PDB file of C-alpha atoms in Angstrom:
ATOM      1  CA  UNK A   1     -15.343  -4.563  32.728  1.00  0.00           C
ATOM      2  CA  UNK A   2     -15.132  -2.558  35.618  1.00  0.00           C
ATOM      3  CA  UNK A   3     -13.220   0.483  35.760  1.00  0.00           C
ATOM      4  CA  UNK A   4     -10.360  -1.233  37.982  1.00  0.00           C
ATOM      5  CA  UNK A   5      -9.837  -3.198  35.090  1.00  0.00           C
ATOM      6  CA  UNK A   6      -9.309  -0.266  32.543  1.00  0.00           C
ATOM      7  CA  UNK A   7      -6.755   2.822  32.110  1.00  0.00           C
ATOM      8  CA  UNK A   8      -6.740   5.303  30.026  1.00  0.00           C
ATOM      9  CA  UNK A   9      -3.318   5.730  28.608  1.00  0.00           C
ATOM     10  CA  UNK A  10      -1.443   7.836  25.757  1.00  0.00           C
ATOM     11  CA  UNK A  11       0.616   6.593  23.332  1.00  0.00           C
ATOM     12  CA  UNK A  12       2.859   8.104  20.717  1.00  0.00           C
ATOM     13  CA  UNK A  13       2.786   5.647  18.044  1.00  0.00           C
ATOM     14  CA  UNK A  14       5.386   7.076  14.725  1.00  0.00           C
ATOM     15  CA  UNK A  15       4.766  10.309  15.893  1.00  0.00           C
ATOM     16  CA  UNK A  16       1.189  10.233  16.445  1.00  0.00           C
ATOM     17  CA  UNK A  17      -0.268  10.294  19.390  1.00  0.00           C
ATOM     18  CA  UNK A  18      -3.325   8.356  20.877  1.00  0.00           C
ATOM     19  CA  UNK A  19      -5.559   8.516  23.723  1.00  0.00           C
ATOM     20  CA  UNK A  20      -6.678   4.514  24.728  1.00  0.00           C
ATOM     21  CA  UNK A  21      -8.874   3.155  27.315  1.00  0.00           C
ATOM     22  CA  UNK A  22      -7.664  -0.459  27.737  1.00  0.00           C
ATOM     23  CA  UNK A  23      -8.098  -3.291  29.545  1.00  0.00           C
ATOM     24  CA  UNK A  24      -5.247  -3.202  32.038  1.00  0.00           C
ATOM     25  CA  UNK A  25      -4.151  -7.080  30.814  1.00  0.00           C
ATOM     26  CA  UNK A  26      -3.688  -6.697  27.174  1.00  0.00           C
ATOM     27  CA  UNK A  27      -0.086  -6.166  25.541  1.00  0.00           C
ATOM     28  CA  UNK A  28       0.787  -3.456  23.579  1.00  0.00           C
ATOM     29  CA  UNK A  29       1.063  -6.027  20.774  1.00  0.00           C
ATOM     30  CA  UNK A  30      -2.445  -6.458  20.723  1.00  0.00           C
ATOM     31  CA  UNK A  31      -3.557  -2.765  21.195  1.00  0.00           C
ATOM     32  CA  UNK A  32      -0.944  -1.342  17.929  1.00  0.00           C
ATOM     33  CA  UNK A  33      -2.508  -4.539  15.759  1.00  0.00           C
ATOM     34  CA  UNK A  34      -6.392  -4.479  16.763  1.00  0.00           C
ATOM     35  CA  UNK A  35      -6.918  -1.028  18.051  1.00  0.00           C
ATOM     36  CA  UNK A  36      -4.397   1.131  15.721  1.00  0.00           C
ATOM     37  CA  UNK A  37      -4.188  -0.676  12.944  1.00  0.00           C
ATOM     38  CA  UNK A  38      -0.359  -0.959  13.036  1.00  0.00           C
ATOM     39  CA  UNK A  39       0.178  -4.243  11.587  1.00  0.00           C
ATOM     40  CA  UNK A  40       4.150  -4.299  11.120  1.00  0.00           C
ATOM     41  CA  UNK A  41       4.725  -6.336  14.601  1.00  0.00           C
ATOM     42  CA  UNK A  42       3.544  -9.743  14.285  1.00  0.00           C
ATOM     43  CA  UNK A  43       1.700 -11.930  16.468  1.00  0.00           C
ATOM     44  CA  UNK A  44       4.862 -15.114  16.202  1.00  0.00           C
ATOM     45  CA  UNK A  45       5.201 -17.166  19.525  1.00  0.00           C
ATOM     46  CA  UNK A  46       2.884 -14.937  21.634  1.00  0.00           C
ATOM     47  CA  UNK A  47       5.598 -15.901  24.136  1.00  0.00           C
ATOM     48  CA  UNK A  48       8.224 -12.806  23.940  1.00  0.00           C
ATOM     49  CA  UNK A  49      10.597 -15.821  22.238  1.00  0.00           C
ATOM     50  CA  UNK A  50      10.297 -14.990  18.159  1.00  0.00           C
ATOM     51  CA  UNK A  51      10.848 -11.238  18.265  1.00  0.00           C
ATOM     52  CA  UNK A  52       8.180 -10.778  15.363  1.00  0.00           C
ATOM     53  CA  UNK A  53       6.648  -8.599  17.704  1.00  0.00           C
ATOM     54  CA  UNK A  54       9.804  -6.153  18.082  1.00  0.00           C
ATOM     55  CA  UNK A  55       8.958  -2.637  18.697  1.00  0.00           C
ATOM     56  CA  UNK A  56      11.572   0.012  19.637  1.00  0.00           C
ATOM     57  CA  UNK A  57       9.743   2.172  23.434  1.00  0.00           C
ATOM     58  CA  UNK A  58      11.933   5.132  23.317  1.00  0.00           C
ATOM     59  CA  UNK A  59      14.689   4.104  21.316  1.00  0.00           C
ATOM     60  CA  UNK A  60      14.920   0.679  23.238  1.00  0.00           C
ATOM     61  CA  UNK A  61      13.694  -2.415  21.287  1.00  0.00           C
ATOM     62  CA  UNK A  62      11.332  -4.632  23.459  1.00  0.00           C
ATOM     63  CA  UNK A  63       8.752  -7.485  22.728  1.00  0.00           C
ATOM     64  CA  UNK A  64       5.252  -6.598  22.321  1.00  0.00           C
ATOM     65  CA  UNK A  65       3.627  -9.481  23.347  1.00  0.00           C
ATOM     66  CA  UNK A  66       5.288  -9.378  26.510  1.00  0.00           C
ATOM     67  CA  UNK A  67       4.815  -5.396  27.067  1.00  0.00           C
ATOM     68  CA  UNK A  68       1.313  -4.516  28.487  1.00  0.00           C
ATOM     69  CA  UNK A  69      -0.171  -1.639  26.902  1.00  0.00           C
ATOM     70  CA  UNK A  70      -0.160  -0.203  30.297  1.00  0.00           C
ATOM     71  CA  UNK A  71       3.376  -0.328  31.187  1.00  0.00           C
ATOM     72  CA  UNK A  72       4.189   1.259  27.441  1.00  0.00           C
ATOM     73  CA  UNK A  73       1.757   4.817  28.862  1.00  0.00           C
ATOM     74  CA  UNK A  74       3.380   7.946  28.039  1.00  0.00           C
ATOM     75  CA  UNK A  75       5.777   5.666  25.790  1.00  0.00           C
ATOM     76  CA  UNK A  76       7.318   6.664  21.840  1.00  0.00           C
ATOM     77  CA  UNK A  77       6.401   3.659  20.302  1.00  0.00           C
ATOM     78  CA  UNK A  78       8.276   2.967  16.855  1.00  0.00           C
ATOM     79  CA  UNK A  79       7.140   0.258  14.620  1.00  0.00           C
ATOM     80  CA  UNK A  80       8.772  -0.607  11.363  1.00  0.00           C
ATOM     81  CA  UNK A  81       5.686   1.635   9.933  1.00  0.00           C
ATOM     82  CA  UNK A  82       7.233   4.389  11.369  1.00  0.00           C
ATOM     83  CA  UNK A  83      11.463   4.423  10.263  1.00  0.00           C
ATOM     84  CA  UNK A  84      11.141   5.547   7.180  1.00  0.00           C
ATOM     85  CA  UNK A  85      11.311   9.679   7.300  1.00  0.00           C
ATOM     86  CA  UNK A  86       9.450  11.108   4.567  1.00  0.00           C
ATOM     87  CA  UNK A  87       9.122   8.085   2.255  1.00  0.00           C
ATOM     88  CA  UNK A  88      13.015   7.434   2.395  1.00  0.00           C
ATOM     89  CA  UNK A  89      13.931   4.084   3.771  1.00  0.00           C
ATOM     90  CA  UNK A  90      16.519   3.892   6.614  1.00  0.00           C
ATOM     91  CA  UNK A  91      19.689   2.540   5.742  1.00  0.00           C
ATOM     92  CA  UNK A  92      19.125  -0.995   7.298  1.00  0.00           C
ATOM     93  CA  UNK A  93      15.446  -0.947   5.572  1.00  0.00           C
ATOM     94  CA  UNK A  94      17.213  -0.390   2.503  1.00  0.00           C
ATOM     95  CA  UNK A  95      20.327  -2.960   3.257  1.00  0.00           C
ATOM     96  CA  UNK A  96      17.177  -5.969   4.169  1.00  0.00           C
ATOM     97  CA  UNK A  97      15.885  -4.967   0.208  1.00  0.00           C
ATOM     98  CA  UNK A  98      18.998  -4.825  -1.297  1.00  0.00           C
ATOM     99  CA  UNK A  99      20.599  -7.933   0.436  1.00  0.00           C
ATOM    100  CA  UNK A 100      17.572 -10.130   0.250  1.00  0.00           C
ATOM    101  CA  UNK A 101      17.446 -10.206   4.234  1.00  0.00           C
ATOM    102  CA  UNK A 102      13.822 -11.310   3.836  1.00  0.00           C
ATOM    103  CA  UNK A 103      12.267 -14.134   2.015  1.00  0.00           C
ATOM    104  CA  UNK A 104       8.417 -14.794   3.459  1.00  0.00           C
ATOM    105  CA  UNK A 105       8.779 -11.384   5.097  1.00  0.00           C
ATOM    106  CA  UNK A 106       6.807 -12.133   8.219  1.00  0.00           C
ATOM    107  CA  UNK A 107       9.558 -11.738  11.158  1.00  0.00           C
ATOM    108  CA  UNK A 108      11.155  -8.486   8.463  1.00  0.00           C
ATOM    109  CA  UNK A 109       9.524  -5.692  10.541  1.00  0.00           C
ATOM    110  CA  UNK A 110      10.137  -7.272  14.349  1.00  0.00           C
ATOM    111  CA  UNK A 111      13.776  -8.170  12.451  1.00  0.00           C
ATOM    112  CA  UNK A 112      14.310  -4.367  11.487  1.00  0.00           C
ATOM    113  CA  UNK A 113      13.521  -2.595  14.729  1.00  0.00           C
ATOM    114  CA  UNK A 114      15.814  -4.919  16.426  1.00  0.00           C
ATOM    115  CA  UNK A 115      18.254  -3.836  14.079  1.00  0.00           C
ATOM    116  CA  UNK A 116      18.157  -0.560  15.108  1.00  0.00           C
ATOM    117  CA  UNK A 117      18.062  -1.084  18.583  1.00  0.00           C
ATOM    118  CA  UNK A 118      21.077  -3.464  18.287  1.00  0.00           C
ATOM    119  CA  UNK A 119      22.801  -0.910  16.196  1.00  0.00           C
ATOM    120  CA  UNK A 120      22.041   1.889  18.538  1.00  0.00           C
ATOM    121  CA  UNK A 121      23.449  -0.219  21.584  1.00  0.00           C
ATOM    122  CA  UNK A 122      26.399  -1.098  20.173  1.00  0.00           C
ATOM    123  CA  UNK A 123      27.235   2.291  18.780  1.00  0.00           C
ATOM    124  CA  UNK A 124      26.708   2.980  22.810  1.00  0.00           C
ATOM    125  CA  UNK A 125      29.829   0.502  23.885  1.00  0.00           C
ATOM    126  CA  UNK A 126      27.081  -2.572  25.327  1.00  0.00           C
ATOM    127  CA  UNK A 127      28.968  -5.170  25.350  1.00  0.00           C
ATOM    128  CA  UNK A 128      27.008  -8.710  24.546  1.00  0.00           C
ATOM    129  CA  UNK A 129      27.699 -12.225  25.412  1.00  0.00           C
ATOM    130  CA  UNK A 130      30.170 -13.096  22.757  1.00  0.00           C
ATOM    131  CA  UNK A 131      32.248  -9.438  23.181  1.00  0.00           C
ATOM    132  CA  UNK A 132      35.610 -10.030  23.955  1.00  0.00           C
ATOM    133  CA  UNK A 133      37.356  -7.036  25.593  1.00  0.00           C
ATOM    134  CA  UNK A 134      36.064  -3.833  26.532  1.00  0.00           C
ATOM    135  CA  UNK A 135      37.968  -1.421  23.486  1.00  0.00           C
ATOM    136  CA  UNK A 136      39.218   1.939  24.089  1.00  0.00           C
ATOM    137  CA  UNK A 137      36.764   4.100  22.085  1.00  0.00           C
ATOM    138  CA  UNK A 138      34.109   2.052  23.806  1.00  0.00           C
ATOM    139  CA  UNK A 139      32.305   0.278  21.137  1.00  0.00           C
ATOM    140  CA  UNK A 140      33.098  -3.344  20.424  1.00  0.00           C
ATOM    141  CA  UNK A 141      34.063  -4.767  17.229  1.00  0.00           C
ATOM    142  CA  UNK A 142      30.737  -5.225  15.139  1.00  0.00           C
ATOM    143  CA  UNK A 143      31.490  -8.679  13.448  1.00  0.00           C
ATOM    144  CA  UNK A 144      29.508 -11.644  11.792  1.00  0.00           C
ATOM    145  CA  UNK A 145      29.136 -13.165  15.939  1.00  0.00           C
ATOM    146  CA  UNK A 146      28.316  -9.989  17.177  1.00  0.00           C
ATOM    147  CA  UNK A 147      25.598  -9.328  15.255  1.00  0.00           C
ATOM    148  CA  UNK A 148      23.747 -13.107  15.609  1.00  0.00           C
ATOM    149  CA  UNK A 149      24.080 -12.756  19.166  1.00  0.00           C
ATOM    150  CA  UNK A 150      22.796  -9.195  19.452  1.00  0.00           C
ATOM    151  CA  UNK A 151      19.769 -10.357  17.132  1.00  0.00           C
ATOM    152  CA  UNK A 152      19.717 -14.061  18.673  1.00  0.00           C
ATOM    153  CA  UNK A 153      16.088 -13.059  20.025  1.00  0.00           C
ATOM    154  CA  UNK A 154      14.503 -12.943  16.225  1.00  0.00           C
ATOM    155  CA  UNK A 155      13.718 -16.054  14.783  1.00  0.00           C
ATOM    156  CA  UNK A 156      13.616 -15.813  10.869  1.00  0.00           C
ATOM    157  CA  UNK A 157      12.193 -19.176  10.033  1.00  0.00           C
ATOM    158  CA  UNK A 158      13.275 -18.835   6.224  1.00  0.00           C
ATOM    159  CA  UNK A 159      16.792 -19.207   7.140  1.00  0.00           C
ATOM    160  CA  UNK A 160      17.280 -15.634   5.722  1.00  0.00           C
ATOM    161  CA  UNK A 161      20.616 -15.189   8.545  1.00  0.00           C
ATOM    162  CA  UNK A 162      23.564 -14.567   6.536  1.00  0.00           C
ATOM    163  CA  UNK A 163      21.158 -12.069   4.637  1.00  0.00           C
ATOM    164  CA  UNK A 164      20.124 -10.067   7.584  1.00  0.00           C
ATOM    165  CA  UNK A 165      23.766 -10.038   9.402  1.00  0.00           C
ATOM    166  CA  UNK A 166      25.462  -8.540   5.999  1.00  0.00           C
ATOM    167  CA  UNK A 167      22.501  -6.058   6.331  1.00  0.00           C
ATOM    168  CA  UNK A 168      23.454  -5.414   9.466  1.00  0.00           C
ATOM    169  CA  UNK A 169      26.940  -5.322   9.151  1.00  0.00           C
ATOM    170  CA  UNK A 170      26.846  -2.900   5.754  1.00  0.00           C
ATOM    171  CA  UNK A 171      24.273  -0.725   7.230  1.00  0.00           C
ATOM    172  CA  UNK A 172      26.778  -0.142  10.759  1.00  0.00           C
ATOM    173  CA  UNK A 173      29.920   0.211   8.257  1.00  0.00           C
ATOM    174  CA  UNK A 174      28.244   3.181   6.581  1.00  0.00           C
ATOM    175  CA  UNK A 175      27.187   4.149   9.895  1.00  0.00           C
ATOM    176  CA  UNK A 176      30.653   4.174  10.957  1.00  0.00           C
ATOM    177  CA  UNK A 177      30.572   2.201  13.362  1.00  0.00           C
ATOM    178  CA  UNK A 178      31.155  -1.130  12.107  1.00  0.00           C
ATOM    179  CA  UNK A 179      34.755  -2.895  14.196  1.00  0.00           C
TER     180      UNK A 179
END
């Protein structure tokens, strides 16, 4: 490879940060997987459509496979590797456990972050597809058809749903911010 074909990027990956000469084409899937040994997001689809690969780029949850490493430079990366603080679950880690909102585990991690992204945007007042009116305090209601469409982009092939939406819904409840 030539050198127009590499950059040298940074990365904060759970609070640690890395210095990366890559191949300007490969996703930042592939680089936290093969070249970090972060190997919560999963390699699903490879298309951006199973959100196994869910990461959360400064707070924000995105698809790895679709993200170039490039594009994620200068980037806080969060993988489910990185949400628990000091060996303490989050609350929604702790909700998936307790609720069963896994069964073969693989789409669990890509499932999580986008739980925490969703949560985070809808404590924000985004509406999504299904919200009906904008409410005063700016958040919508946080029911059972919020929640599938705001996680609609992770496939759980188990069928785990109604498992992962009463996480979901418990963890935003204690939250407080549950409609």
């Amino acid at each position: 490879m030539t050198d127009q074909t590499h950059s040298t990027i940074s990365l904060l990956v759970n609070d640690v940060t890395h210095r990366l000469s890559v191949d300007n084409r490969r996703t930042l899937l592939d680089v936290l997987r093969d070249d970090l040994d972060v190997t919560g997001p999963k390699k699903g689809c490879d298309h951006g459509q199973c959100g196994a690969c869910t990461v959360l780029r400064d707070g924000r949850r995105v698809v790895s496979c679709l993200t170039l490493a490039v594009a994620a430079d200068a980037a806080a990366i969060t993988t489910v590797e990185g949400l628990a603080v000091e060996g303490r679950l989050q609350p929604i880690q702790e909700a998936f456990v307790r609720l069963d909102g896994f069964q073969c585990g693989f789409c669990t991690p890509g499932q999580i972050c986008s739980a925490v992204g969703m949560l985070a945007e809808h404590a924000a007042g985004w509406p999504s597809a299904v919200t009906v009116d904008d409410p005063p305090d700016g958040a919508p209601e946080l029911d059972a058809a919020e929640v599938r469409e705001r996680m609609s982009g992770n496939l759980c092939r188990c069928g785990a749903y109604p498992s992962i939406v009463r996480a979901v819904i418990e963890t935003a409840a204690r939250q407080g911010v549950a409609g």
